PDB file of C-alpha atoms in Angstrom:
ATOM      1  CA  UNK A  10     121.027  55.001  36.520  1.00 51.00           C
ATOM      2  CA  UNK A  11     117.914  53.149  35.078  1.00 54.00           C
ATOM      3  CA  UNK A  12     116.831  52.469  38.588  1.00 60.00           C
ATOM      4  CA  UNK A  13     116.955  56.631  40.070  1.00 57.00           C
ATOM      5  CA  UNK A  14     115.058  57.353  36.578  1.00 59.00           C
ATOM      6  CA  UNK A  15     112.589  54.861  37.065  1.00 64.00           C
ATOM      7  CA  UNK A  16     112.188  56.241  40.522  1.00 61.00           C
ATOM      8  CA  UNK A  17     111.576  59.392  39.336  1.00 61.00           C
ATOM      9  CA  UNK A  18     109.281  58.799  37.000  1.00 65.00           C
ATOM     10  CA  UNK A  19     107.473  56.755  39.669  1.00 59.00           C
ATOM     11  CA  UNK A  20     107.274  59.416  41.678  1.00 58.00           C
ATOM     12  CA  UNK A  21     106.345  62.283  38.988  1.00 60.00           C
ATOM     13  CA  UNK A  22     103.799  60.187  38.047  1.00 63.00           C
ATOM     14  CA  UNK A  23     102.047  59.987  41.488  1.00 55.00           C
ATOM     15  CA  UNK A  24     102.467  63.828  42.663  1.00 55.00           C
ATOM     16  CA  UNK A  25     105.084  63.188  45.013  1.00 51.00           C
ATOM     17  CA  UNK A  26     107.496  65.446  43.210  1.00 51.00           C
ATOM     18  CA  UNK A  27     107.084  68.659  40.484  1.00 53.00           C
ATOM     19  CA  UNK A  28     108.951  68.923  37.393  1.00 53.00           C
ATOM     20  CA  UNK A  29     110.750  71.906  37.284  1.00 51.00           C
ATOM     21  CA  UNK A  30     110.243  74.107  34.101  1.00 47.00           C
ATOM     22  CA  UNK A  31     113.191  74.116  33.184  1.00 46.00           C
ATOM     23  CA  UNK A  32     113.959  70.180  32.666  1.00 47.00           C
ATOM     24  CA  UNK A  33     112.274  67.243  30.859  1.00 47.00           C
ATOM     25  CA  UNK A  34     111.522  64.244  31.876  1.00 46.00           C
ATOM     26  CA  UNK A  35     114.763  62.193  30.168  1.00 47.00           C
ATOM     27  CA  UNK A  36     116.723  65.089  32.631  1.00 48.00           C
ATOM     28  CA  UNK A  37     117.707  66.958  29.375  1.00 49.00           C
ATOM     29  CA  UNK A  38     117.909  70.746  29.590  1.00 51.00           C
ATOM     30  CA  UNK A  39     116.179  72.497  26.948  1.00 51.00           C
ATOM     31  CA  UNK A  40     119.391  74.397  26.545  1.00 52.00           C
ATOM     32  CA  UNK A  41     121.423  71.448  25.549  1.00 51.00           C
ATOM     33  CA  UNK A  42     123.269  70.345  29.289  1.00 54.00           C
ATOM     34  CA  UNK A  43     122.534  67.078  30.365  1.00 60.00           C
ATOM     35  CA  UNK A  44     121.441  66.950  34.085  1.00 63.00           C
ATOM     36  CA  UNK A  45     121.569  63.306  35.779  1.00 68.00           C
ATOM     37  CA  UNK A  46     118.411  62.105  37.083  1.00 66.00           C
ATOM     38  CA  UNK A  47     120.527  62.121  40.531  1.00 73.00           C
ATOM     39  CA  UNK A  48     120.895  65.634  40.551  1.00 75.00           C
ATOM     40  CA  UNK A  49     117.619  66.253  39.929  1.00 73.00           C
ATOM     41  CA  UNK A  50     116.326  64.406  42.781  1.00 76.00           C
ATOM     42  CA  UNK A  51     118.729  65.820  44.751  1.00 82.00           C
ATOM     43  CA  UNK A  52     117.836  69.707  44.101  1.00 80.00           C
ATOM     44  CA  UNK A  53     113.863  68.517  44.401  1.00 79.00           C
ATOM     45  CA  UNK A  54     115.009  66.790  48.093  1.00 80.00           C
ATOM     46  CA  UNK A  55     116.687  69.991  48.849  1.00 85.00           C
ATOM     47  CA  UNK A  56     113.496  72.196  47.940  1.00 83.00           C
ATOM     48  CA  UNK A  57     111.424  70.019  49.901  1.00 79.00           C
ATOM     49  CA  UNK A  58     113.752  69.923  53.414  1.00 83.00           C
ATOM     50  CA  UNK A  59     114.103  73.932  52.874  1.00 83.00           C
ATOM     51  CA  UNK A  60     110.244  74.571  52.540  1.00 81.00           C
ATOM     52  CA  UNK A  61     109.723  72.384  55.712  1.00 80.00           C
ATOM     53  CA  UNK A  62     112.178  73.860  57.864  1.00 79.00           C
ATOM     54  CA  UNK A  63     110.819  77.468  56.503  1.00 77.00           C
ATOM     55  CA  UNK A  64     107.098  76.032  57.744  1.00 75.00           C
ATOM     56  CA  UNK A  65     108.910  74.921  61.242  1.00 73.00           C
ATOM     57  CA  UNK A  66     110.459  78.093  61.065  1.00 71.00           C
ATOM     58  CA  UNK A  67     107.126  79.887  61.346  1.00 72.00           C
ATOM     59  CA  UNK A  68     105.054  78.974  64.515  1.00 68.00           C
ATOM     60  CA  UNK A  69     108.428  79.521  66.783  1.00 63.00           C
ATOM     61  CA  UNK A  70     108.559  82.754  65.734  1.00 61.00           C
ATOM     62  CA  UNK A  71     104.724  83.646  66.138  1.00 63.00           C
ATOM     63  CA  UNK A  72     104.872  82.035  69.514  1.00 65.00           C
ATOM     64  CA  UNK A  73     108.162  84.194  70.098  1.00 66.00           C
ATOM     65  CA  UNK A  74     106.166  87.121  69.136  1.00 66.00           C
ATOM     66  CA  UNK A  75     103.126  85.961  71.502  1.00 64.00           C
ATOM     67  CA  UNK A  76     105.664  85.591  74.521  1.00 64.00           C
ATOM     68  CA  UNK A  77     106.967  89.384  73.910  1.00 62.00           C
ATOM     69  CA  UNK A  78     103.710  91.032  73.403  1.00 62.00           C
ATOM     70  CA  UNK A  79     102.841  88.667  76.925  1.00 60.00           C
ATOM     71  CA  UNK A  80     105.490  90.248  78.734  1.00 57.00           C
ATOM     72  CA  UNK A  81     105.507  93.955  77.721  1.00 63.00           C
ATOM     73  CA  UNK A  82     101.040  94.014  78.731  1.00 65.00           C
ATOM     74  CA  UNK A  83     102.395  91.808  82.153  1.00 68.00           C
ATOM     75  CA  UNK A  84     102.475  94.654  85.212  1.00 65.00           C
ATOM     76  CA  UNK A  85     105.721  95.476  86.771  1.00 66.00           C
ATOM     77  CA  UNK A  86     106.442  94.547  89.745  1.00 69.00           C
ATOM     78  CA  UNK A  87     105.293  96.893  92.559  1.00 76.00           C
ATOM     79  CA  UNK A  88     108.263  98.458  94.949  1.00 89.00           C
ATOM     80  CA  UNK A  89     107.759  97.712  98.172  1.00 93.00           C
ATOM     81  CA  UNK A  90     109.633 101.114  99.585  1.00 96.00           C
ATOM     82  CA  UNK A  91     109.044 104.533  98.242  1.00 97.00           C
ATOM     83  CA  UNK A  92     111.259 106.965  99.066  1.00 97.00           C
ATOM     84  CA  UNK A  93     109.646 109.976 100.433  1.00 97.00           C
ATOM     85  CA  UNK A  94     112.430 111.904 101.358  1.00 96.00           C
ATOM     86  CA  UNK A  95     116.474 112.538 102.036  1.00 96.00           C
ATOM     87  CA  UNK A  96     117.303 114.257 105.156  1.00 96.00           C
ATOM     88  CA  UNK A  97     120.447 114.577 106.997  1.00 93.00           C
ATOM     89  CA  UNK A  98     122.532 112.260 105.543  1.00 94.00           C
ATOM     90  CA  UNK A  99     119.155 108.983 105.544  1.00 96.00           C
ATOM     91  CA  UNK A 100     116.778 108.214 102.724  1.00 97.00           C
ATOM     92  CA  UNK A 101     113.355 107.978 104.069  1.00 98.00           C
ATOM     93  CA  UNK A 102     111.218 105.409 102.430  1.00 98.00           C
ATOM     94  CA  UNK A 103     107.492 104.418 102.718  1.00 98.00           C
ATOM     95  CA  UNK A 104     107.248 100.365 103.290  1.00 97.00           C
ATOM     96  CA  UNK A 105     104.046 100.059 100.978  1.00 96.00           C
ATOM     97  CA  UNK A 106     103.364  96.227 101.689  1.00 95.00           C
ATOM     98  CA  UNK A 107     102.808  97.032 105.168  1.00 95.00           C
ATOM     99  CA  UNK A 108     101.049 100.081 105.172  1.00 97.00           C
ATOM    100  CA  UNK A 109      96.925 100.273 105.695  1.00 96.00           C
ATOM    101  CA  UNK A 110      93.737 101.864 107.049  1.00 96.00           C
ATOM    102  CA  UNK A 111      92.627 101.063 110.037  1.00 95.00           C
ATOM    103  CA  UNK A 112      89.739 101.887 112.348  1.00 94.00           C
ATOM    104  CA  UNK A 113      90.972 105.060 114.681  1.00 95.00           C
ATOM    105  CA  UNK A 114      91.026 103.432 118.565  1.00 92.00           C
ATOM    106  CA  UNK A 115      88.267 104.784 120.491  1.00 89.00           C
ATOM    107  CA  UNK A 116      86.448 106.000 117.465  1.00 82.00           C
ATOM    108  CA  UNK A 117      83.169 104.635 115.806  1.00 79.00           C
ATOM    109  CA  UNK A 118      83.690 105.504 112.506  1.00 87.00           C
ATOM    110  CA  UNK A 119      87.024 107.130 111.666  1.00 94.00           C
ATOM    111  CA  UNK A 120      90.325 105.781 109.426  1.00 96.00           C
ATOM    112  CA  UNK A 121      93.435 106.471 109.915  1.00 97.00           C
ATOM    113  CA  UNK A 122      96.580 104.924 108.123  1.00 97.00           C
ATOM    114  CA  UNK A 123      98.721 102.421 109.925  1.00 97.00           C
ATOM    115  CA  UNK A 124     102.383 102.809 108.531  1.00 98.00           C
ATOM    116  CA  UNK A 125     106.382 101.599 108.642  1.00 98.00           C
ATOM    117  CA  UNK A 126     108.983 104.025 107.000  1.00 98.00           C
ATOM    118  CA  UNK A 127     112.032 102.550 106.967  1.00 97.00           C
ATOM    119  CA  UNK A 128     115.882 105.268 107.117  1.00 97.00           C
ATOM    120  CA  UNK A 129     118.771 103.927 105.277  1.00 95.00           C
ATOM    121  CA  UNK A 130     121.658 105.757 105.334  1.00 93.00           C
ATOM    122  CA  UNK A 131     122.587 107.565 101.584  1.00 90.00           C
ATOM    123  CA  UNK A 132     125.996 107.222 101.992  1.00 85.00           C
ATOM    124  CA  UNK A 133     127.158 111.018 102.394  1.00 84.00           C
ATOM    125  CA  UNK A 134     127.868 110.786 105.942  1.00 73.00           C
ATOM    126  CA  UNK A 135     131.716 110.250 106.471  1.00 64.00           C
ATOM    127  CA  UNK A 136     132.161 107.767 108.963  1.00 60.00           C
ATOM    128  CA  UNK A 137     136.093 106.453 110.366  1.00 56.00           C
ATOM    129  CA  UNK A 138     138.081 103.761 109.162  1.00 54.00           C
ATOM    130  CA  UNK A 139     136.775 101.308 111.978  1.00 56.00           C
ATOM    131  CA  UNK A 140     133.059 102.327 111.260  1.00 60.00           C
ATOM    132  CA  UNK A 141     133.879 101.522 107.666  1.00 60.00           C
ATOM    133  CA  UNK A 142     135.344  98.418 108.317  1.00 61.00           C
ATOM    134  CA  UNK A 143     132.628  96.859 110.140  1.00 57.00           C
ATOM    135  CA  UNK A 144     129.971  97.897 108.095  1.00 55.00           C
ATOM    136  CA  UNK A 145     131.875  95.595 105.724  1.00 59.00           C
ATOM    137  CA  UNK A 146     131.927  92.317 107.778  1.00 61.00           C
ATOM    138  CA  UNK A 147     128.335  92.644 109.429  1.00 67.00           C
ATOM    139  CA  UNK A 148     124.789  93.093 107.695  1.00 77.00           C
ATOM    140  CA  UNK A 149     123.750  97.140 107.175  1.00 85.00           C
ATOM    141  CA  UNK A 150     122.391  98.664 110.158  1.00 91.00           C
ATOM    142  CA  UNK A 151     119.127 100.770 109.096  1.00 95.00           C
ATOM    143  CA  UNK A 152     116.156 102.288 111.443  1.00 96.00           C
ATOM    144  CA  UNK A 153     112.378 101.624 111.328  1.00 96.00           C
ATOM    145  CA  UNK A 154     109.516 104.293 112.115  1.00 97.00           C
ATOM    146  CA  UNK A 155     105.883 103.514 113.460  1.00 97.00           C
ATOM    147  CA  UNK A 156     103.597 106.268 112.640  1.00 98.00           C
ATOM    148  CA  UNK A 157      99.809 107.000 112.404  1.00 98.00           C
ATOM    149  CA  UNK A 158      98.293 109.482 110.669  1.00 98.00           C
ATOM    150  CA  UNK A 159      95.181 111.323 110.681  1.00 97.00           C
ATOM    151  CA  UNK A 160      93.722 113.006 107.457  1.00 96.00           C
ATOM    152  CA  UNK A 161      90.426 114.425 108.862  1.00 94.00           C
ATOM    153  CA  UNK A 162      92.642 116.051 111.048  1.00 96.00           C
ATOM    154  CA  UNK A 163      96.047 116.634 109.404  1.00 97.00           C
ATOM    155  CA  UNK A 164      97.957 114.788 112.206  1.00 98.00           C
ATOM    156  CA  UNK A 165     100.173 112.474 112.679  1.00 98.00           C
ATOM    157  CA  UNK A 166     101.438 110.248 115.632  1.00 98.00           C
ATOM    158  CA  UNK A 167     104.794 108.668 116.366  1.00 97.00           C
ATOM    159  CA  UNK A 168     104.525 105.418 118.076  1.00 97.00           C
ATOM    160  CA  UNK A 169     107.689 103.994 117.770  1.00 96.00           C
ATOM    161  CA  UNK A 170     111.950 104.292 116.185  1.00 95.00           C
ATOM    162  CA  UNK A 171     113.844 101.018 115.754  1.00 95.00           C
ATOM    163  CA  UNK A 172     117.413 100.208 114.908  1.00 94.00           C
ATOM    164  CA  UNK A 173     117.660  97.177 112.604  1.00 94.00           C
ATOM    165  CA  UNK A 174     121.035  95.377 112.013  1.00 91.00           C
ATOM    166  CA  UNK A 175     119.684  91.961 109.543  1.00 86.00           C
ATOM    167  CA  UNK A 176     116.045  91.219 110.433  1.00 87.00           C
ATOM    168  CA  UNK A 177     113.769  93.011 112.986  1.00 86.00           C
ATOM    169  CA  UNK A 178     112.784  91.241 116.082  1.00 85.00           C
ATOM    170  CA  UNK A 179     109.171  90.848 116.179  1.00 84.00           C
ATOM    171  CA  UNK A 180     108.829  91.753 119.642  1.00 83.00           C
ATOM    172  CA  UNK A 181     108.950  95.274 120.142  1.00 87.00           C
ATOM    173  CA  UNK A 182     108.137  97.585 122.723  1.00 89.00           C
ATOM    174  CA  UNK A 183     106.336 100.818 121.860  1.00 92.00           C
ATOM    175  CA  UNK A 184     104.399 103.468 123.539  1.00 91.00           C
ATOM    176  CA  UNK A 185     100.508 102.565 123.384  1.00 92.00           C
ATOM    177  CA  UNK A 186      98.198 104.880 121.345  1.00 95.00           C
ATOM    178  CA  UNK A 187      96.715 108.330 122.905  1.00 95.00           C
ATOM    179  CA  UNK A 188      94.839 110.323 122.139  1.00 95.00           C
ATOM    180  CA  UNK A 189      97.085 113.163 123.643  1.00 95.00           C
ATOM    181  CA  UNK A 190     100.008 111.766 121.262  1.00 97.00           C
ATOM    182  CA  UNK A 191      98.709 113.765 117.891  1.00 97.00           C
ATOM    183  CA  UNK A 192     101.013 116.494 116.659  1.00 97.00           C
ATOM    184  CA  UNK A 193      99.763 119.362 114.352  1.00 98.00           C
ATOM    185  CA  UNK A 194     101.634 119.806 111.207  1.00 97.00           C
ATOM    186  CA  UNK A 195     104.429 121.947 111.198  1.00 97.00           C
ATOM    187  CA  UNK A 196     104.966 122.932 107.278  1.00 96.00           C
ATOM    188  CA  UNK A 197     108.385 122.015 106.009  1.00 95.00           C
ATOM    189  CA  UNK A 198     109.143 119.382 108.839  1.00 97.00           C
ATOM    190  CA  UNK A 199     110.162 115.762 108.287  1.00 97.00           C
ATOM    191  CA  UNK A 200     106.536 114.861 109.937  1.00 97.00           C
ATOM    192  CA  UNK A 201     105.269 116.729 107.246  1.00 98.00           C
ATOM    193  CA  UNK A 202     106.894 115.380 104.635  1.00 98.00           C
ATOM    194  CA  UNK A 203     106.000 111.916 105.874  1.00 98.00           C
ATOM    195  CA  UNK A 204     102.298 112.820 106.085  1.00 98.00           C
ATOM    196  CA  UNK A 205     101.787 113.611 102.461  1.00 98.00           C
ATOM    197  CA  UNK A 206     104.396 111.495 101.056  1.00 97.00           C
ATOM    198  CA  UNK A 207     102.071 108.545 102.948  1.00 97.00           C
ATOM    199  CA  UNK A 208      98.833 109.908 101.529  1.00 97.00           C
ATOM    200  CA  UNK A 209      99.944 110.543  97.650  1.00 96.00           C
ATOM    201  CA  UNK A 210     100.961 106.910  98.013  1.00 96.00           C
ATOM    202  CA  UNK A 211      98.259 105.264  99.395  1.00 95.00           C
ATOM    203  CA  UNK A 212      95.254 103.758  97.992  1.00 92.00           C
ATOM    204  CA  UNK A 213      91.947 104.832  98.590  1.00 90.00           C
ATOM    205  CA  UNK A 214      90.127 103.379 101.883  1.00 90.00           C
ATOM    206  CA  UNK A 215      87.802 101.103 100.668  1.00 85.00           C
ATOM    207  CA  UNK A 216      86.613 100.049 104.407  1.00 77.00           C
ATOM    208  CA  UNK A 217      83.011 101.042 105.841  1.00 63.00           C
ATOM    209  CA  UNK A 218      82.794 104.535 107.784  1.00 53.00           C
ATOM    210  CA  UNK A 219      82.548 108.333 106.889  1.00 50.00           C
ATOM    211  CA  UNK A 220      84.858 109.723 104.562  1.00 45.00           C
ATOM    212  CA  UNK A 221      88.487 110.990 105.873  1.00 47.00           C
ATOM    213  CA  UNK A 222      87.391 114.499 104.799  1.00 46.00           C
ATOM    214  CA  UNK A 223      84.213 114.743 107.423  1.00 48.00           C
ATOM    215  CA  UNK A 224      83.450 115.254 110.660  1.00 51.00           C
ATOM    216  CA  UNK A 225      81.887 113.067 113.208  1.00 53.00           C
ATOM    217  CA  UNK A 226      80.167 114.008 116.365  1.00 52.00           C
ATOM    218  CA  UNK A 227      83.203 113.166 118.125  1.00 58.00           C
ATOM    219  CA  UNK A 228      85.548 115.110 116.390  1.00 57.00           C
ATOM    220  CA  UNK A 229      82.851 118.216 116.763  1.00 58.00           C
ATOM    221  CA  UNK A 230      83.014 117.416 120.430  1.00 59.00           C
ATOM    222  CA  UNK A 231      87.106 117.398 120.293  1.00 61.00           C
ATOM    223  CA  UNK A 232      86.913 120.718 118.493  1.00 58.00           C
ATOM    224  CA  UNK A 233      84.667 122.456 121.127  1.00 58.00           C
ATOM    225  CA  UNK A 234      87.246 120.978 124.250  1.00 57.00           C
ATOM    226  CA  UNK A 235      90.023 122.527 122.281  1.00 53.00           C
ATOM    227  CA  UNK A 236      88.295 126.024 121.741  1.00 50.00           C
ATOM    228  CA  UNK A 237      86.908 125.909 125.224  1.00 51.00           C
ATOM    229  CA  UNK A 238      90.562 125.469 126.681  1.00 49.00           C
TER     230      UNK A 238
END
C-alpha cells in the first residue's frame, strides 16, 4: 500500500501523471469515499492507453481519407469496345485500342482512320438445341470487320470480315486497298452507322497534313474525273 502511494507521489511529483480534481493526494474524496491509491493509478493508466490509441486512431483514418479522395480523382478505365450499333440479331462494337489515323495510300497529305469493329451476337437469335449445346462446351464464336474510312470524302471502305472462335489468327488474308473500293454513304445503312459511330469516337488527328475537312489537288483532280464521266 505504502509502496503504490509512494509511487504515486513519485510520479505526481515529476509530471508523469495529473491529479484529477476530484481527489487528493492521500486518495481521499472530497466527498468522504476513500479511493485506494491502486485505483487511482489504475483509472490514470486507463486515461493514458485511451488517449494514445485515440492519437493512433487518427492518422489511419486521415490516410483512409487520402486513399478515397485518391481513388474517386484516379480516371476510369477506358473500354476498349464501343458499341455503335445492334442490328439483326449482333451488337456492333468499335475496338478503340486498335483504331487510328493513318496516311491515305497513294496520297501526299490525306488521313483516313484505320479501324476493327468487332459483331457479337445479342442473344435474340433462337438457335437449336445442338447449336446451344456447343456454344456451351467451346469458346464464343464472334466476327471481326476491317474498314477504312474517309472524312474529306464521307466514304468508307471494307477490306475485310472474319469469324473468330477464341483468338484471331494473325495471318489473314484480305483484299488490298483501291482506290475503286470507296462506297458513298447510303443514309440509314449499317456503313453509315459505322462511319459516324467511328468518328464521334475518335480522337482528333494530331499527325502532319491538311485538315480532314479540305481539299487537296488530288482530290480536285478526282472530282473533275468523276464529273467528266
Amino acid at each position: 500500500m505504502k509502496s503504490t502511494k509512494h509511487l504515486l507521489a513519485v510520479l505526481l511529483s515529476l509530471g508523469l501523471l495529473a491529479m484529477p480534481a476530484f481527489c487528493t493526494a492521500t486518495g481521499e474524496n472530497p466527498k468522504g469515499s476513500t479511493r485506494t491509491a491502486e485505483e487511482i493509478l489504475a483509472e490514470m493508466q486507463n486515461r493514458h492507453k485511451a488517449a494514445a490509441q485515440s492519437a493512433a486512431a487518427q492518422p489511419a483514418a486521415k490516410n483512409k481519407r487520402t486513399k478515397s479522395h485518391a481513388a474517386q480523382k484516379r480516371k476510369p478505365a477506358k473500354t476498349r469496345y464501343i458499341q455503335l450499333l445492334n442490328d439483326n440479331g449482333f451488337n456492333y462494337a468499335m475496338d478503340t485500342q486498335n483504331a487510328k489515323w493513318i496516311q491515305m495510300p497513294h496520297s501526299g497529305d490525306e488521313y483516313i482512320v484505320d479501324v476493327w469493329v468487332r459483331l457479337d451476337s445479342d442473344g435474340t437469335q433462337k438457335e437449336d438445341a445442338a447449336k446451344q449445346d456447343a456454344a456451351y462446351r467451346y469458346p464464343q464464336t464472334y466476327y471481326l470487320e476491317h474498314y477504312y474510312i474517309r472524312p474529306s470524302h464521307q466514304q468508307i471502305q471494307f477490306l475485310c470480315e472474319l469469324e473468330v472462335t477464341g483468338r484471331p489468327d494473325n495471318a489473314i488474308h484480305e483484299r488490298a486497298y483501291s482506290m475503286s473500293n470507296w462506297e458513298n454513304l447510303v443514309p440509314g445503312s449499317i456503313e453509315d452507322d459505322i462511319y459516324h459511330g467511328v468518328l464521334r469516337n475518335m480522337p482528333k488527328n494530331t499527325l502532319t497534313g491538311k485538315k480532314q475537312g479540305g481539299k487537296t489537288l488530288r482530290d480536285e483532280v478526282e472530282d473533275r474525273l468523276w464529273i467528266s464521266m
